[in-house]
XYZ file of C-alpha atoms in Angstrom:
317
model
C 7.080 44.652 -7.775
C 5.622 42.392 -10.030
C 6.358 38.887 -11.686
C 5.624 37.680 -15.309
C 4.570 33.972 -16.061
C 5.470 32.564 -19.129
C 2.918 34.550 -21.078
C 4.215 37.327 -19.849
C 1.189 38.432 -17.931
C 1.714 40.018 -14.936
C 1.113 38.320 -11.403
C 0.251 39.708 -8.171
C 2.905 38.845 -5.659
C 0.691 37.205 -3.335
C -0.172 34.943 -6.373
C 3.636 33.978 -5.950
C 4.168 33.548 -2.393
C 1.022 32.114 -1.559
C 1.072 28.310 -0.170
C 0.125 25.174 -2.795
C -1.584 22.455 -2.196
C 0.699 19.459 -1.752
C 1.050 16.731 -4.081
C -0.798 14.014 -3.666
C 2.119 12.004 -4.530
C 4.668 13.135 -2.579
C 2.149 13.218 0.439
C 2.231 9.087 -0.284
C 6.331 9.438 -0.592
C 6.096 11.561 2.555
C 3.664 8.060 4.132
C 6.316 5.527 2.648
C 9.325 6.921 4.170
C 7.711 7.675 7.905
C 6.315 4.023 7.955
C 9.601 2.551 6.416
C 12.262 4.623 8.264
C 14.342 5.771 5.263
C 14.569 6.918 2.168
C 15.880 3.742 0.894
C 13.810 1.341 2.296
C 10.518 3.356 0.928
C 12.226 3.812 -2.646
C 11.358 0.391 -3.484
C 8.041 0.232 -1.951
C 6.731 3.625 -4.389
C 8.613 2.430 -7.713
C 10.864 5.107 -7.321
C 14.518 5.344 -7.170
C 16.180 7.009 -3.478
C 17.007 10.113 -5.213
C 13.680 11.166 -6.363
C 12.256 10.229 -2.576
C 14.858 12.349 -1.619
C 13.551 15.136 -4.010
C 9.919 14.745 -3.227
C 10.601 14.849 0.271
C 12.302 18.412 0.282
C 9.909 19.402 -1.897
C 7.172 19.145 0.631
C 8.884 20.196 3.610
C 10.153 23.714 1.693
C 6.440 24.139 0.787
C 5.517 23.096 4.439
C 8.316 25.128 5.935
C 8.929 22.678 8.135
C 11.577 19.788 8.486
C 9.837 16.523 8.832
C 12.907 14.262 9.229
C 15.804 14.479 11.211
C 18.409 12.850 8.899
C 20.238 10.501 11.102
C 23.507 7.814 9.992
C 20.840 5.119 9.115
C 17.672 6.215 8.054
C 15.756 9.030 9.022
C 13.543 10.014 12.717
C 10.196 11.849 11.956
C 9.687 14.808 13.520
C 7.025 16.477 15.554
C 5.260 17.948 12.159
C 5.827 14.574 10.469
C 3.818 13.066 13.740
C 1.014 15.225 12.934
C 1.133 15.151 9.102
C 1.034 11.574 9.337
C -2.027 11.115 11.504
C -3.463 13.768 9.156
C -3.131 11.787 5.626
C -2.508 8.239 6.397
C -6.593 6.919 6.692
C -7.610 8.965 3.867
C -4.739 7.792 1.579
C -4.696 4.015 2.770
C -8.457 4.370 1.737
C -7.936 5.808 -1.789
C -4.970 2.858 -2.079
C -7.851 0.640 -1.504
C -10.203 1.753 -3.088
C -7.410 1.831 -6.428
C -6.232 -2.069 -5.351
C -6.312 -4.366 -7.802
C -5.522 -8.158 -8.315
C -2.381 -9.778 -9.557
C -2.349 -9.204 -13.119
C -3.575 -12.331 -15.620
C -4.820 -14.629 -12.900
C -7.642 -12.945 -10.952
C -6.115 -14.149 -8.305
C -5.170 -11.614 -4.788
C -1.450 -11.402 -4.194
C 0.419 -14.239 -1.546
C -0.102 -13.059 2.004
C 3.595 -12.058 3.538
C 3.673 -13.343 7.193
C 7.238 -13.990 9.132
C 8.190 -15.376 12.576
C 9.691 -17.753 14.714
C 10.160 -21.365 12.596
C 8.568 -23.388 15.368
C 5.500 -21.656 15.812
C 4.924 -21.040 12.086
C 5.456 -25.084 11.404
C 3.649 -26.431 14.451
C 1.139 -23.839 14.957
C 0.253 -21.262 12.476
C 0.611 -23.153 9.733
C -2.331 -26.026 10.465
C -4.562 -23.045 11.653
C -4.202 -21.257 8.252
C -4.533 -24.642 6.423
C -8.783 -23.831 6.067
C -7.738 -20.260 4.658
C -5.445 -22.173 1.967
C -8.048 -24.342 0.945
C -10.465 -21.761 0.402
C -8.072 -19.804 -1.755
C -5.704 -18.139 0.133
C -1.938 -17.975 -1.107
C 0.804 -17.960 1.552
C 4.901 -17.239 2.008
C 6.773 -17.598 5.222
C 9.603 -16.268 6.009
C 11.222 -17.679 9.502
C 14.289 -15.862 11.227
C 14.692 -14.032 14.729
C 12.047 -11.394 15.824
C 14.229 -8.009 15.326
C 15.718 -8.643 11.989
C 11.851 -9.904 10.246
C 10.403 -6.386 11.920
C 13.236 -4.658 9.863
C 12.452 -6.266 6.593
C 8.469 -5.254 7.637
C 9.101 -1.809 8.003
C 10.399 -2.460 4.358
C 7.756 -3.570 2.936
C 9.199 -7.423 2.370
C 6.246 -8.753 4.669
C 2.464 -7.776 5.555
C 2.537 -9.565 8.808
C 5.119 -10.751 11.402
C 4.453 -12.538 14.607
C 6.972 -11.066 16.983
C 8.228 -12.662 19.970
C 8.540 -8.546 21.820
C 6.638 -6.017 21.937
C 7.725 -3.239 18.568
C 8.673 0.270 19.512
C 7.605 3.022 17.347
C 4.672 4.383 15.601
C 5.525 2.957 12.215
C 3.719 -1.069 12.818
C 0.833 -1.848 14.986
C 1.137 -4.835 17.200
C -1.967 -6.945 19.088
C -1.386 -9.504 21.523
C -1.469 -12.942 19.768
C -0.508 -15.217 22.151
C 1.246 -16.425 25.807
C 3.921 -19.147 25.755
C 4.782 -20.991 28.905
C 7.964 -22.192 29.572
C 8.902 -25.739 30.740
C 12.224 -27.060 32.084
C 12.285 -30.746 30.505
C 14.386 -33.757 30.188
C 13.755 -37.340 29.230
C 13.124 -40.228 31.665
C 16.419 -41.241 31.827
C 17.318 -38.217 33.690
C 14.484 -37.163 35.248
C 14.576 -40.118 37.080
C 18.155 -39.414 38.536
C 17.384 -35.498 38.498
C 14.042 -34.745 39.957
C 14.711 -35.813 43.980
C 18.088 -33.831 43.777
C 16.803 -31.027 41.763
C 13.775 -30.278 45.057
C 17.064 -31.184 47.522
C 19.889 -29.056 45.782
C 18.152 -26.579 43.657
C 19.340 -25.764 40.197
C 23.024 -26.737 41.075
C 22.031 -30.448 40.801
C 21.753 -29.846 36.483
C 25.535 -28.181 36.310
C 27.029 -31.819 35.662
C 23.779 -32.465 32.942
C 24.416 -31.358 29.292
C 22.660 -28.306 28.040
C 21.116 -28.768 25.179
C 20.294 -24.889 23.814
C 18.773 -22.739 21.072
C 22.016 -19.788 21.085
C 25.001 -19.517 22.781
C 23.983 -17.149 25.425
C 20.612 -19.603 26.708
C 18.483 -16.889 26.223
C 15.461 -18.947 27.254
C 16.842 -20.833 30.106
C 18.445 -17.735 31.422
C 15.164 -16.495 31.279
C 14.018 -19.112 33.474
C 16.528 -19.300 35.811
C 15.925 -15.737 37.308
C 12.466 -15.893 36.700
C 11.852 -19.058 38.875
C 14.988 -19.801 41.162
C 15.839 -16.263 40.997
C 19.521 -17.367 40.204
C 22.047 -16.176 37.140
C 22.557 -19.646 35.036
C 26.469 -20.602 34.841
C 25.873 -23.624 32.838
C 27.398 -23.582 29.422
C 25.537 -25.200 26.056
C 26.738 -28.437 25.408
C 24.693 -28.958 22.245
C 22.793 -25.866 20.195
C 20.890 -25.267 17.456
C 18.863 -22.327 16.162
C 15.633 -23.954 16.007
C 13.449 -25.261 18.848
C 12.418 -28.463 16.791
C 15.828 -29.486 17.014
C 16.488 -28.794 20.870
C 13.044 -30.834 21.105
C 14.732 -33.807 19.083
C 17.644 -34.090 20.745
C 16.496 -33.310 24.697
C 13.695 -35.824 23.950
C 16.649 -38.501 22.944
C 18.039 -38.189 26.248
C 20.834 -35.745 25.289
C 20.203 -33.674 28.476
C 17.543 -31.334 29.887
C 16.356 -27.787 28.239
C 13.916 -24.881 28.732
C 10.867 -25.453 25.858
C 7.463 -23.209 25.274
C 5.171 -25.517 26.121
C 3.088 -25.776 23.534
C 6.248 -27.138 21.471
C 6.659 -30.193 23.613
C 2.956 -31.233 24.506
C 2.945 -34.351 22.956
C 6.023 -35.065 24.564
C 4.384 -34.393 27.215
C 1.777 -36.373 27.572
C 3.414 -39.458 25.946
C 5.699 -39.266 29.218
C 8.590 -39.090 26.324
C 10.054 -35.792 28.100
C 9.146 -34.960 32.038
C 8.762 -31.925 33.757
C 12.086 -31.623 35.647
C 10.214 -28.769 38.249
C 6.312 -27.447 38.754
C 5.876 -23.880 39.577
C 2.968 -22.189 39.691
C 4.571 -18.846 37.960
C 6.505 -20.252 35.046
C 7.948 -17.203 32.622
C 5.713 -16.463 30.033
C 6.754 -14.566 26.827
C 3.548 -13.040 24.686
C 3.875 -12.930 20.958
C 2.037 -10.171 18.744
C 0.381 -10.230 15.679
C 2.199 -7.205 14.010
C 1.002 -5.357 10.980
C 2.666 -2.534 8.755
C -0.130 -0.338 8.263
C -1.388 0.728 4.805
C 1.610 -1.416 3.635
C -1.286 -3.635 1.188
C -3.953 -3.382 0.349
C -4.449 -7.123 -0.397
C -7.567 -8.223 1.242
C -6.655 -11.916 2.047
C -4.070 -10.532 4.324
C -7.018 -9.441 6.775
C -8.466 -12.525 6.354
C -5.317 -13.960 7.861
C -4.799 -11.561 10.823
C -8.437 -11.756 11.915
C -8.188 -15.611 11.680
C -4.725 -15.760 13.983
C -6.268 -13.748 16.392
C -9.275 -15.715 16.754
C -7.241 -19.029 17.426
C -4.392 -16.924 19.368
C -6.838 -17.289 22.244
C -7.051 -20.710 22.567
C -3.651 -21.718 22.032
């Protein structure tokens, strides 16, 4: 049997049936959608609109013969071949984006640097480490919100970098350790000084009758610290919270009642004597925070600038 093309010339069969080379642009839809998750959230990301991902992608897995998602209510899970295909293609074609990168158009200038995370330690820490970066030129945008939500809107493309207060799961982000916060159970003199002697005598029962002052209804960070250090379940109920640690800060140091702080939010508090350690332990929880990247999401070289800068001053904070 034999086949005509549109010339009408005849073609082996083997011609027909043999295996092309895939496209180099579905190969990047292929990149988009394993790092993002979905077809939807890579659309955006490649200019394209959902259906054509959709297209492109069956396109290369009938001329892989191979499925390389599993198709699942939200969003898609790799599979085995997509695992390997990905390891495959994702240096060479993160170095031909680069190598293709250009500036923002009209102003010369590299795009803003996307980096997300917890409010308190972007205002209070990041954001005076970063300050020599801006003055040299770099362009920033913060986004603040809760860790699992901002590594969402990463795998999406919305941000380049995202400090996250767990550990991701997943091949689609790398994350380095950035940093270690300490936790510190505080409350201003005026109840320290009533607290402290009862708190070594009773234990943690002494603080039932003292207002909670929280950052979410559930206490995640003084539940934390209950187990961790008197190895007890905290019954105590929020009498005050709000979803940033500045505030708890604010209020606790005004001598609304007592809290559970990182450390490094409260050390001038600290050492003014305007909050007090309400217990020492020499194993206080710590929670690390990672630097976490989207890889080959940009191509923008300021926002290496900023990750290798973070990471040098991680240490020492």
């Amino acid at each position: 049997m034999t086949h005509r093309n549109s010339d009408a010339n005849e073609v082996p069969p083997q011609a027909v049936t043999a295996p092309h080379p895939a496209d180099l642009n579905h190969l990047r839809t292929f990149l988009a959608v394993y790092r993002a998750g979905s077809f939807t959230a890579a659309a955006p990301l490649l200019g394209l609109s959902q259906p054509t991902v959709t297209t492109q992608i069956r396109t290369l897995e009938r001329q892989t013969g191979r499925a390389l998602f599993e198709r699942l209510p939200r969003g898609v899970a790799p599979t085995p071949v997509a695992d390997e295909l990905a390891t495959r293609i994702a240096a060479p074609l993160d170095a031909l984006a680069g190598a293709t990168a250009t500036t923002s158009p009209g102003d010369g200038q590299a795009d803003p640097v996307h980096l997300a995370g917890p409010a308190e330690l972007l205002c209070t820490r990041v954001l005076p480490a970063l300050a020599p970066l801006v003055a040299d030129g770099v362009r920033l945008r913060l986004t603040t919100g809760l860790t699992d939500p901002l590594l969402d809107e990463l795998r999406a493309g919305r941000h380049d970098l995202l400090i996250s207060t767990t550990r991701p799961r997943g091949r689609t982000v790398t994350a380095v350790p950035l940093m270690d916060e300490e936790f510190v159970l505080v409350a201003a003199p005026v109840w320290a000084d009533r607290l402290k002697e009862r708190l070594a005598a009773e234990g943690p029962a002494a603080l039932h009758a003292v207002p909670l002052i929280s950052y979410a209804e559930d206490l995640p960070i003084a539940r934390r610290y209950w187990r961790h250090v008197f190895g007890k379940r905290l019954i105590c109920r929020a009498a005050v919270t709000v979803p940033d640690l500045r505030g708890v800060l604010s209020a606790v140091t005004a001598g609304a009642g007592f809290t559970v702080l990182p450390r490094f939010l409260c050390l001038d508090e600290l050492a003014s004597g305007a909050l007090v350690p309400l217990h020492e332990t020499d194993d206080p929880p710590i929670n690390t925070g990672y630097l976490v990247q989207r890889p080959g999401g940009t191509q923008n070289p300021h926002v290496a600038r900023v990750r290798d800068h973070l990471l040098q001053l991680g240490r020492t904070w």
